[in-house]
PDB file of C-alpha atoms in Angstrom:
ATOM      1  CA  UNK Y 220       0.082  -0.066   0.302  1.00 86.00           C
ATOM      2  CA  UNK Y 221       1.756   3.364  -0.948  1.00 93.00           C
ATOM      3  CA  UNK Y 222       1.274   6.090   0.405  1.00 95.00           C
ATOM      4  CA  UNK Y 223       0.075   7.751  -2.546  1.00 94.00           C
ATOM      5  CA  UNK Y 224      -2.511   6.391  -2.520  1.00 93.00           C
ATOM      6  CA  UNK Y 225      -4.278   7.790   0.719  1.00 93.00           C
ATOM      7  CA  UNK Y 226      -2.728  11.290   0.633  1.00 94.00           C
ATOM      8  CA  UNK Y 227      -4.649  14.372   0.409  1.00 95.00           C
ATOM      9  CA  UNK Y 228      -3.949  15.811  -2.427  1.00 96.00           C
ATOM     10  CA  UNK Y 229      -5.370  19.166  -2.066  1.00 95.00           C
ATOM     11  CA  UNK Y 230      -2.507  21.290  -0.054  1.00 96.00           C
ATOM     12  CA  UNK Y 231      -2.682  24.570   1.271  1.00 97.00           C
ATOM     13  CA  UNK Y 232       0.546  25.574   0.111  1.00 96.00           C
ATOM     14  CA  UNK Y 233       2.778  29.069   1.525  1.00 96.00           C
ATOM     15  CA  UNK Y 234       6.060  31.383   0.636  1.00 95.00           C
ATOM     16  CA  UNK Y 235       8.114  30.316   3.951  1.00 94.00           C
ATOM     17  CA  UNK Y 236       8.190  34.524   3.908  1.00 94.00           C
ATOM     18  CA  UNK Y 237       4.833  34.743   4.517  1.00 95.00           C
ATOM     19  CA  UNK Y 238       3.243  36.826   7.178  1.00 93.00           C
ATOM     20  CA  UNK Y 239       2.113  34.955  10.776  1.00 92.00           C
ATOM     21  CA  UNK Y 240      -1.336  37.052   9.599  1.00 92.00           C
ATOM     22  CA  UNK Y 241      -1.283  35.604   6.528  1.00 94.00           C
ATOM     23  CA  UNK Y 242      -0.994  31.470   7.417  1.00 95.00           C
ATOM     24  CA  UNK Y 243      -2.992  32.073   9.948  1.00 93.00           C
ATOM     25  CA  UNK Y 244      -5.762  33.963   7.826  1.00 95.00           C
ATOM     26  CA  UNK Y 245      -5.061  30.789   4.835  1.00 97.00           C
ATOM     27  CA  UNK Y 246      -5.903  27.771   7.479  1.00 96.00           C
ATOM     28  CA  UNK Y 247      -8.676  29.686   8.493  1.00 96.00           C
ATOM     29  CA  UNK Y 248      -9.935  30.276   5.068  1.00 97.00           C
ATOM     30  CA  UNK Y 249      -9.323  26.907   3.523  1.00 97.00           C
ATOM     31  CA  UNK Y 250     -10.200  25.122   7.201  1.00 96.00           C
ATOM     32  CA  UNK Y 251      -6.786  23.746   7.098  1.00 95.00           C
ATOM     33  CA  UNK Y 252      -4.444  23.271  10.723  1.00 93.00           C
ATOM     34  CA  UNK Y 253      -1.328  23.238   9.321  1.00 94.00           C
ATOM     35  CA  UNK Y 254       0.713  25.249   5.918  1.00 96.00           C
ATOM     36  CA  UNK Y 255       3.303  23.400   4.049  1.00 96.00           C
ATOM     37  CA  UNK Y 256       6.260  25.729   2.437  1.00 96.00           C
ATOM     38  CA  UNK Y 257       7.248  25.328  -0.521  1.00 96.00           C
ATOM     39  CA  UNK Y 258       9.021  26.602  -3.016  1.00 95.00           C
ATOM     40  CA  UNK Y 259       8.570  27.079  -6.705  1.00 95.00           C
ATOM     41  CA  UNK Y 260      10.044  24.454  -9.092  1.00 94.00           C
ATOM     42  CA  UNK Y 261       8.840  25.406 -12.145  1.00 93.00           C
ATOM     43  CA  UNK Y 262       5.259  27.055 -12.953  1.00 92.00           C
ATOM     44  CA  UNK Y 263       3.201  24.040 -11.680  1.00 91.00           C
ATOM     45  CA  UNK Y 264       5.008  22.234  -8.968  1.00 96.00           C
ATOM     46  CA  UNK Y 265       6.655  23.175  -5.501  1.00 97.00           C
ATOM     47  CA  UNK Y 266       9.584  22.254  -3.356  1.00 97.00           C
ATOM     48  CA  UNK Y 267       8.389  21.516   0.467  1.00 96.00           C
ATOM     49  CA  UNK Y 268      11.200  23.110   2.227  1.00 95.00           C
ATOM     50  CA  UNK Y 269       8.675  23.209   6.054  1.00 94.00           C
ATOM     51  CA  UNK Y 270       5.437  22.877   7.410  1.00 95.00           C
ATOM     52  CA  UNK Y 271       3.417  25.419  10.128  1.00 94.00           C
ATOM     53  CA  UNK Y 272       0.475  24.711  12.230  1.00 92.00           C
ATOM     54  CA  UNK Y 273      -1.892  25.960  13.833  1.00 91.00           C
ATOM     55  CA  UNK Y 274      -0.587  24.909  17.287  1.00 90.00           C
ATOM     56  CA  UNK Y 275       2.934  26.360  16.116  1.00 89.00           C
ATOM     57  CA  UNK Y 276       1.321  29.636  16.060  1.00 89.00           C
ATOM     58  CA  UNK Y 277      -0.306  29.472  19.024  1.00 87.00           C
ATOM     59  CA  UNK Y 278       2.945  28.068  20.991  1.00 85.00           C
ATOM     60  CA  UNK Y 279       4.771  30.108  19.704  1.00 81.00           C
ATOM     61  CA  UNK Y 280       3.469  33.334  18.907  1.00 80.00           C
ATOM     62  CA  UNK Y 281       0.387  34.043  21.053  1.00 75.00           C
ATOM     63  CA  UNK Y 282       2.202  32.534  23.807  1.00 68.00           C
ATOM     64  CA  UNK Y 283       5.252  34.683  23.799  1.00 69.00           C
ATOM     65  CA  UNK Y 284       2.457  37.592  23.492  1.00 72.00           C
ATOM     66  CA  UNK Y 285       3.782  38.640  20.091  1.00 71.00           C
ATOM     67  CA  UNK Y 286       2.026  41.971  19.080  1.00 72.00           C
ATOM     68  CA  UNK Y 287       3.722  42.481  15.754  1.00 75.00           C
ATOM     69  CA  UNK Y 288       1.637  39.711  13.325  1.00 76.00           C
ATOM     70  CA  UNK Y 289       3.089  40.692   9.990  1.00 82.00           C
ATOM     71  CA  UNK Y 290       6.635  41.458  11.085  1.00 84.00           C
ATOM     72  CA  UNK Y 291       6.982  37.530  11.630  1.00 85.00           C
ATOM     73  CA  UNK Y 292       7.720  35.138   8.881  1.00 90.00           C
ATOM     74  CA  UNK Y 293       5.780  31.810   8.874  1.00 90.00           C
ATOM     75  CA  UNK Y 294       9.628  29.911   7.957  1.00 87.00           C
ATOM     76  CA  UNK Y 295      10.148  31.939  11.465  1.00 86.00           C
ATOM     77  CA  UNK Y 296       9.187  29.610  13.576  1.00 84.00           C
ATOM     78  CA  UNK Y 297       9.604  26.143  11.368  1.00 78.00           C
ATOM     79  CA  UNK Y 298       9.929  24.033  14.867  1.00 67.00           C
ATOM     80  CA  UNK Y 299      12.671  21.526  12.849  1.00 72.00           C
ATOM     81  CA  UNK Y 300      14.255  20.491   9.614  1.00 85.00           C
ATOM     82  CA  UNK Y 301      11.703  19.227   7.293  1.00 93.00           C
ATOM     83  CA  UNK Y 302      10.762  15.399   7.564  1.00 95.00           C
ATOM     84  CA  UNK Y 303       8.724  14.082   4.622  1.00 96.00           C
ATOM     85  CA  UNK Y 304       7.626  10.759   2.304  1.00 97.00           C
ATOM     86  CA  UNK Y 305       7.936   9.588  -1.491  1.00 98.00           C
ATOM     87  CA  UNK Y 306       4.867   8.941  -2.590  1.00 97.00           C
ATOM     88  CA  UNK Y 307       5.925   5.557  -3.656  1.00 97.00           C
ATOM     89  CA  UNK Y 308       6.450   4.399  -0.014  1.00 97.00           C
ATOM     90  CA  UNK Y 309       4.897   1.565   2.218  1.00 95.00           C
ATOM     91  CA  UNK Y 310       1.928   3.253   4.533  1.00 95.00           C
ATOM     92  CA  UNK Y 311       3.617   1.151   7.245  1.00 94.00           C
ATOM     93  CA  UNK Y 312       6.852   2.929   6.941  1.00 96.00           C
ATOM     94  CA  UNK Y 313       5.799   6.162   7.062  1.00 96.00           C
ATOM     95  CA  UNK Y 314       3.229   5.435  10.050  1.00 96.00           C
ATOM     96  CA  UNK Y 315       6.725   4.061  11.261  1.00 95.00           C
ATOM     97  CA  UNK Y 316       9.068   7.864  10.395  1.00 96.00           C
ATOM     98  CA  UNK Y 317       6.306   9.903  11.603  1.00 96.00           C
ATOM     99  CA  UNK Y 318       6.629   8.091  15.346  1.00 96.00           C
ATOM    100  CA  UNK Y 319      10.429   7.806  15.375  1.00 96.00           C
ATOM    101  CA  UNK Y 320      10.284  11.936  14.148  1.00 95.00           C
ATOM    102  CA  UNK Y 321       6.687  12.127  16.436  1.00 93.00           C
ATOM    103  CA  UNK Y 322       4.963  14.623  13.804  1.00 93.00           C
ATOM    104  CA  UNK Y 323       1.349  14.677  12.956  1.00 93.00           C
ATOM    105  CA  UNK Y 324       1.578  14.946   9.163  1.00 94.00           C
ATOM    106  CA  UNK Y 325       3.870  14.517   6.036  1.00 95.00           C
ATOM    107  CA  UNK Y 326       4.205  16.284   3.261  1.00 97.00           C
ATOM    108  CA  UNK Y 327       4.161  13.847   0.084  1.00 98.00           C
ATOM    109  CA  UNK Y 328       6.462  14.166  -2.391  1.00 98.00           C
ATOM    110  CA  UNK Y 329       7.248  12.367  -5.752  1.00 97.00           C
ATOM    111  CA  UNK Y 330      10.261  10.773  -7.447  1.00 95.00           C
ATOM    112  CA  UNK Y 331      11.542  14.520  -7.858  1.00 95.00           C
ATOM    113  CA  UNK Y 332      10.569  16.245  -4.873  1.00 96.00           C
ATOM    114  CA  UNK Y 333       8.060  18.162  -6.012  1.00 97.00           C
ATOM    115  CA  UNK Y 334       5.107  18.043  -3.619  1.00 98.00           C
ATOM    116  CA  UNK Y 335       2.239  15.701  -4.453  1.00 97.00           C
ATOM    117  CA  UNK Y 336       0.286  16.021  -1.083  1.00 97.00           C
ATOM    118  CA  UNK Y 337       0.004  15.662   2.557  1.00 97.00           C
ATOM    119  CA  UNK Y 338      -1.090  12.873   5.088  1.00 97.00           C
ATOM    120  CA  UNK Y 339      -2.012  13.080   8.730  1.00 94.00           C
ATOM    121  CA  UNK Y 340      -1.843  10.652  11.387  1.00 94.00           C
ATOM    122  CA  UNK Y 341      -5.690  11.341  11.273  1.00 92.00           C
ATOM    123  CA  UNK Y 342      -5.875  10.570   7.519  1.00 91.00           C
ATOM    124  CA  UNK Y 343      -3.646   7.375   8.146  1.00 94.00           C
ATOM    125  CA  UNK Y 344      -6.492   6.082  11.336  1.00 92.00           C
ATOM    126  CA  UNK Y 345      -9.101   6.173   9.260  1.00 89.00           C
ATOM    127  CA  UNK Y 346      -7.718   4.716   6.237  1.00 85.00           C
ATOM    128  CA  UNK Y 347      -6.246   1.960   9.020  1.00 88.00           C
ATOM    129  CA  UNK Y 348     -10.058   1.419  10.697  1.00 87.00           C
ATOM    130  CA  UNK Y 349     -11.479   1.151   7.641  1.00 81.00           C
ATOM    131  CA  UNK Y 350      -9.210  -1.958   7.287  1.00 79.00           C
ATOM    132  CA  UNK Y 351      -9.915  -3.571   9.997  1.00 84.00           C
ATOM    133  CA  UNK Y 352     -13.937  -2.865   9.711  1.00 84.00           C
ATOM    134  CA  UNK Y 353     -13.352  -5.081   6.301  1.00 79.00           C
ATOM    135  CA  UNK Y 354     -11.374  -7.210   8.375  1.00 79.00           C
ATOM    136  CA  UNK Y 355     -13.815  -7.938  11.396  1.00 79.00           C
ATOM    137  CA  UNK Y 356     -16.770  -7.977   9.028  1.00 80.00           C
ATOM    138  CA  UNK Y 357     -15.098 -11.219   7.042  1.00 77.00           C
ATOM    139  CA  UNK Y 358     -14.030 -12.903  10.341  1.00 73.00           C
ATOM    140  CA  UNK Y 359     -17.837 -12.554  11.070  1.00 67.00           C
ATOM    141  CA  UNK Y 360     -19.166 -13.435   7.818  1.00 63.00           C
ATOM    142  CA  UNK Y 361     -17.265 -16.629   8.133  1.00 62.00           C
ATOM    143  CA  UNK Y 362     -18.295 -17.579  11.833  1.00 63.00           C
ATOM    144  CA  UNK Y 363     -22.079 -17.522  10.172  1.00 62.00           C
ATOM    145  CA  UNK Y 364     -20.751 -19.668   7.802  1.00 65.00           C
ATOM    146  CA  UNK Y 365     -19.846 -21.942  10.350  1.00 62.00           C
ATOM    147  CA  UNK Y 366     -22.466 -21.497  12.135  1.00 61.00           C
ATOM    148  CA  UNK Y 367     -25.406 -22.199   8.822  1.00 61.00           C
ATOM    149  CA  UNK Y 368     -22.808 -24.103   7.226  1.00 58.00           C
ATOM    150  CA  UNK Y 369     -23.345 -21.811   3.918  1.00 61.00           C
ATOM    151  CA  UNK Y 370     -20.895 -22.601   0.799  1.00 58.00           C
ATOM    152  CA  UNK Y 371     -17.727 -21.878   1.557  1.00 53.00           C
ATOM    153  CA  UNK Y 372     -16.464 -21.346  -2.339  1.00 53.00           C
ATOM    154  CA  UNK Y 373     -18.604 -17.887  -1.655  1.00 51.00           C
TER     155      UNK Y 373
END
């Protein structure tokens, strides 16, 4: 199962030099909790260079009583080096990486490093829950068949 199949391809991006105020408004307008900071590769493709979340803004700006939200750039509060995944990587490898680096969101890139999507821990929980539900239905169906001696060829 490659992560590219499950990532969200509608990514809200911003340049690292946009203001915190602009970033917060983008998050509000697009109803997202993060922005992928990216540099343009060509007219239609971007390379991710960072990520900023609504939580980053609260902890780094609001909690520190910063008042000039136009002066501070989102790139200034980027918490760590960017962790990303190739779209061809296995879902479970990506989950391991997220756990190792203690991140809830990962930009997904193609073979050339261009942004193709983003995946969150919540997205992956949904995917895994769907597979677990399907598996539980299979077990339940097989138990019913054993009880009623239904055709095992189905």
